[in-house]
Amino acid sequence: MAKKTKNPIQSILVSQPKPQGRSPYDAIAKKHKVSIDFMPFIEVEGVSLKDFRKARINPNHFSCVIFMSRNAMDHFFRMCAELRVTMSQETKYFCKSEAIALYLQKHIQYRKRKVFYGDGTIKSFKELLLKYKKSGKILFICSDKNKGSIPAFLTENEFEFKEAVLFKTVPTDLSDFDVSTFDLMAFFSPYGVQSLLHNFPKYKQKVTRIAAFGPQTCQAVKDAGMRLDLQVPSKEYRSMSEAISRYIENQG
């Protein structure tokens, strides 16, 4: 039998927006009789037309556009509208996954022969790009942070491309939020950890447990001088919800 802890977990803060509909966290709350709050620690802001003009990029000068997320797609077509630019019907769109590709229907008339997508993995997407390397000049839509490995891949393989930063990640204002009342906080991005310290420069972890998803997020927790209590994924669990549930069980 697991030894009972002096500070049992009764309240959890998940640094993401609250899921729509039912989620695994509902089962955790019911099973372990804990309260779970959701609060995104970061927000996405669109780059202004004035700032984008400084990059001197005309979307219609590119025959291919890369989208790694729906956010990227939304901000690209927002900027096209602000620039009063209509993309050519011959433009090819390369998307990381089918779900992102289908989202194109929100913005343009969907033409299968002009839309290409991977299976959701970076490996398959890189293979896709290599297959169509001769398709023309590429515009890579990205944020100011976390551009991933695609730009380096395009450079290494001598693609003709340009990055277009159309949105940026900024800390959420948490000044009216008391994070010290939670027994466990779950982070999913290094920027979430940075947001915590941005909002609370004098934050002290004390007995609060910290869970982090992904190697970069885990490293950000350690770099911030905090104790990492739960690293996800691992051999034991793949998801944050499963990891938290098991962790509570092991607390006794």
Coordinates of C-alpha atoms in Angstrom, one line a residue:
M1 CA 0.0 0.0 0.0
A2 CA 1.3 3.4 -0.9
K3 CA 2.3 5.6 1.9
K4 CA 0.0 8.6 2.5
T5 CA 1.5 12.0 1.9
K6 CA 1.2 14.9 4.3
N7 CA 0.0 17.1 1.5
P8 CA -2.6 15.2 -0.5
I9 CA -3.6 16.5 -3.9
Q10 CA -7.0 18.1 -3.7
S11 CA -6.7 20.9 -6.3
I12 CA -5.2 20.8 -9.8
L13 CA -4.5 23.6 -12.2
V14 CA -4.2 22.7 -15.9
S15 CA -2.5 25.5 -17.9
Q16 CA -4.7 25.0 -20.9
P17 CA -8.2 26.1 -22.0
K18 CA -11.0 24.0 -20.6
P19 CA -11.8 21.2 -23.0
Q20 CA -15.2 21.4 -24.8
G21 CA -17.5 18.6 -23.8
R22 CA -16.3 15.6 -21.7
S23 CA -12.6 15.0 -21.1
P24 CA -10.4 12.6 -19.2
Y25 CA -10.0 15.2 -16.5
D26 CA -13.7 14.8 -15.6
A27 CA -13.0 11.2 -14.7
I28 CA -10.1 12.2 -12.6
A29 CA -12.1 14.8 -10.6
K30 CA -14.9 12.2 -10.0
K31 CA -12.6 9.3 -9.2
H32 CA -10.2 11.1 -6.9
K33 CA -12.6 13.7 -5.6
V34 CA -10.3 16.6 -6.6
S35 CA -11.1 20.0 -8.1
I36 CA -9.6 20.8 -11.5
D37 CA -9.3 24.3 -12.9
F38 CA -8.2 25.3 -16.4
M39 CA -6.4 28.5 -17.2
P40 CA -4.3 29.0 -20.4
F41 CA -1.0 30.6 -19.4
I42 CA -0.3 31.8 -22.9
E43 CA -2.2 33.5 -25.6
V44 CA -1.8 33.9 -29.4
E45 CA -1.9 37.4 -30.9
G46 CA -1.9 38.2 -34.6
V47 CA 0.9 40.3 -36.0
S48 CA -0.4 43.7 -37.1
L49 CA -0.6 44.7 -40.8
K50 CA 1.9 47.5 -40.0
D51 CA 4.4 45.1 -38.6
F52 CA 3.9 42.5 -41.3
R53 CA 4.6 45.1 -44.0
K54 CA 8.1 45.5 -42.6
A55 CA 8.9 42.0 -43.7
R56 CA 8.2 43.0 -47.4
I57 CA 6.4 39.8 -48.1
N58 CA 3.8 39.5 -50.9
P59 CA 2.0 36.1 -50.4
N60 CA 1.2 35.9 -54.1
H61 CA 4.9 35.8 -55.0
F62 CA 4.9 32.2 -53.6
S63 CA 3.6 29.2 -55.3
C64 CA 3.4 27.0 -52.2
V65 CA 2.3 27.7 -48.6
I66 CA 3.1 25.5 -45.5
F67 CA 0.7 25.3 -42.6
M68 CA 1.6 23.4 -39.4
S69 CA -1.5 24.4 -37.5
R70 CA -5.0 25.9 -37.9
N71 CA -3.8 29.0 -36.1
A72 CA -1.2 29.5 -38.8
M73 CA -3.9 29.2 -41.5
D74 CA -6.3 31.6 -39.8
H75 CA -3.7 34.3 -39.4
F76 CA -2.4 33.8 -43.0
F77 CA -5.8 34.4 -44.5
R78 CA -6.5 37.2 -42.1
M79 CA -3.4 38.9 -43.3
C80 CA -4.3 38.3 -46.9
A81 CA -7.7 40.0 -46.3
E82 CA -6.0 43.0 -44.7
L83 CA -3.5 43.2 -47.6
R84 CA -6.4 42.8 -50.0
V85 CA -4.6 39.9 -51.6
T86 CA -6.4 37.0 -53.3
M87 CA -4.3 33.9 -53.5
S88 CA -3.9 32.3 -57.0
Q89 CA -6.0 29.2 -57.7
E90 CA -2.8 27.5 -58.6
T91 CA -1.3 27.9 -55.2
K92 CA -0.3 24.6 -53.5
Y93 CA -0.9 24.2 -49.8
F94 CA 1.1 21.8 -47.7
C95 CA -0.4 20.8 -44.3
K96 CA 1.0 18.7 -41.5
S97 CA -2.1 16.7 -41.2
E98 CA -5.4 15.9 -43.0
A99 CA -7.4 17.7 -40.2
I100 CA -5.4 20.9 -40.9
A101 CA -5.9 20.4 -44.7
L102 CA -9.6 20.0 -44.4
Y103 CA -9.7 23.2 -42.4
L104 CA -8.8 25.0 -45.6
Q105 CA -12.4 24.8 -46.6
K106 CA -13.1 27.6 -44.1
H107 CA -11.0 30.0 -46.2
I108 CA -11.0 28.8 -49.8
Q109 CA -12.6 26.5 -52.3
Y110 CA -11.0 23.2 -51.5
R111 CA -9.1 21.7 -54.5
K112 CA -7.7 18.2 -53.8
R113 CA -5.0 18.5 -56.5
K114 CA -3.7 21.6 -54.9
V115 CA -3.7 20.4 -51.2
F116 CA -1.1 18.0 -49.8
Y117 CA -0.8 16.7 -46.3
G118 CA 1.1 14.3 -44.1
D119 CA -0.1 11.8 -41.4
G120 CA 0.4 14.3 -38.6
T121 CA 4.1 13.3 -37.9
I122 CA 7.0 15.5 -38.8
K123 CA 8.7 12.5 -40.5
S124 CA 5.9 12.0 -43.0
F125 CA 5.6 15.8 -43.6
K126 CA 9.3 16.1 -44.5
E127 CA 9.0 13.2 -46.9
L128 CA 6.0 14.9 -48.5
L129 CA 7.9 18.1 -48.9
L130 CA 10.9 16.3 -50.5
K131 CA 8.5 14.6 -52.9
Y132 CA 7.2 17.9 -54.2
K133 CA 10.5 19.9 -53.9
K134 CA 10.2 21.2 -57.4
S135 CA 6.8 22.8 -56.8
G136 CA 8.2 26.3 -56.4
K137 CA 9.0 29.0 -53.9
I138 CA 7.6 28.2 -50.4
L139 CA 6.1 30.6 -47.8
F140 CA 6.3 29.0 -44.3
I141 CA 3.7 30.4 -41.9
C142 CA 4.8 30.5 -38.3
S143 CA 4.8 32.2 -35.0
D144 CA 7.6 34.2 -33.4
K145 CA 8.5 31.2 -31.2
N146 CA 8.6 27.4 -31.6
K147 CA 9.0 27.2 -35.3
G148 CA 9.9 23.6 -35.0
S149 CA 12.4 21.7 -37.2
I150 CA 10.9 22.5 -40.6
P151 CA 12.9 25.8 -41.4
A152 CA 16.1 24.0 -40.7
F153 CA 15.0 21.0 -42.8
L154 CA 14.1 23.3 -45.7
T155 CA 17.5 25.1 -45.5
E156 CA 19.4 21.8 -45.3
N157 CA 17.7 20.5 -48.4
E158 CA 18.1 23.7 -50.3
F159 CA 14.4 24.6 -50.7
E160 CA 13.7 28.2 -51.8
F161 CA 11.5 29.5 -49.0
K162 CA 10.8 32.4 -46.7
E163 CA 9.4 32.5 -43.1
A164 CA 6.3 34.6 -42.5
V165 CA 5.8 35.4 -38.8
L166 CA 2.0 36.1 -38.6
F167 CA 1.3 35.4 -34.9
K168 CA 3.1 35.5 -31.6
T169 CA 2.9 33.8 -28.3
V170 CA 2.5 36.1 -25.3
P171 CA 1.9 35.5 -21.5
T172 CA -1.7 35.6 -20.3
D173 CA -2.3 38.2 -17.6
L174 CA -2.6 36.1 -14.4
S175 CA -2.3 39.0 -12.0
D176 CA -5.8 38.3 -10.5
F177 CA -5.1 34.5 -10.3
D178 CA -3.7 32.9 -7.1
V179 CA -1.5 29.9 -8.3
S180 CA -0.4 29.2 -4.8
T181 CA -3.7 27.6 -3.9
F182 CA -3.1 24.6 -6.1
D183 CA -1.5 21.3 -5.0
L184 CA -0.5 20.4 -8.6
M185 CA 0.1 22.5 -11.7
A186 CA 0.4 20.9 -15.2
F187 CA 2.4 22.6 -18.0
F188 CA 2.4 21.7 -21.7
S189 CA 4.8 24.3 -23.1
P190 CA 8.0 26.1 -22.1
Y191 CA 6.2 29.3 -22.7
G192 CA 3.6 28.4 -20.0
V193 CA 6.5 28.1 -17.5
Q194 CA 7.9 31.4 -18.7
S195 CA 4.4 33.0 -18.3
L196 CA 4.3 31.8 -14.7
L197 CA 7.6 33.5 -13.9
H198 CA 6.6 36.6 -15.9
N199 CA 3.4 37.0 -13.9
F200 CA 4.9 36.0 -10.6
P201 CA 8.7 36.8 -10.6
K202 CA 9.0 35.8 -6.9
Y203 CA 7.1 32.6 -7.2
K204 CA 8.1 29.8 -4.7
Q205 CA 7.1 26.3 -5.5
K206 CA 7.1 25.0 -1.9
V207 CA 4.9 21.8 -1.7
T208 CA 3.2 22.4 -5.0
R209 CA 3.8 19.5 -7.5
I210 CA 4.6 20.4 -11.0
A211 CA 3.9 18.1 -14.0
A212 CA 5.3 18.9 -17.5
F213 CA 4.5 17.5 -20.9
G214 CA 7.4 17.1 -23.4
P215 CA 11.1 17.3 -23.0
Q216 CA 11.3 21.0 -23.7
T217 CA 8.7 21.8 -21.1
C218 CA 10.4 19.6 -18.6
Q219 CA 13.7 21.3 -19.2
A220 CA 12.1 24.7 -18.8
V221 CA 10.8 23.7 -15.4
K222 CA 14.3 22.7 -14.3
D223 CA 15.9 25.8 -15.9
A224 CA 13.5 27.9 -13.8
G225 CA 14.9 26.3 -10.7
M226 CA 11.7 24.4 -9.9
R227 CA 11.3 20.8 -8.9
L228 CA 9.8 18.5 -11.6
D229 CA 7.6 16.0 -9.9
L230 CA 5.9 14.4 -12.9
Q231 CA 7.4 14.0 -16.4
V232 CA 5.1 13.1 -19.3
P233 CA 5.2 11.1 -21.5
S234 CA 7.1 8.2 -19.9
K235 CA 7.2 4.4 -20.1
E236 CA 4.3 4.2 -17.6
Y237 CA 1.9 6.8 -19.2
R238 CA 1.5 8.6 -22.5
S239 CA -1.0 11.3 -21.5
M240 CA -1.0 14.0 -18.9
S241 CA -4.4 12.9 -17.6
E242 CA -3.3 9.3 -17.1
A243 CA -0.1 10.5 -15.4
I244 CA -1.9 12.7 -13.0
S245 CA -4.4 10.0 -12.1
R246 CA -1.6 7.5 -11.4
Y247 CA 0.3 10.0 -9.4
I248 CA -2.6 10.7 -7.1
E249 CA -3.2 7.0 -6.7
N250 CA 0.5 6.5 -5.7
Q251 CA 0.1 9.3 -3.1
G252 CA -2.2 7.0 -1.2

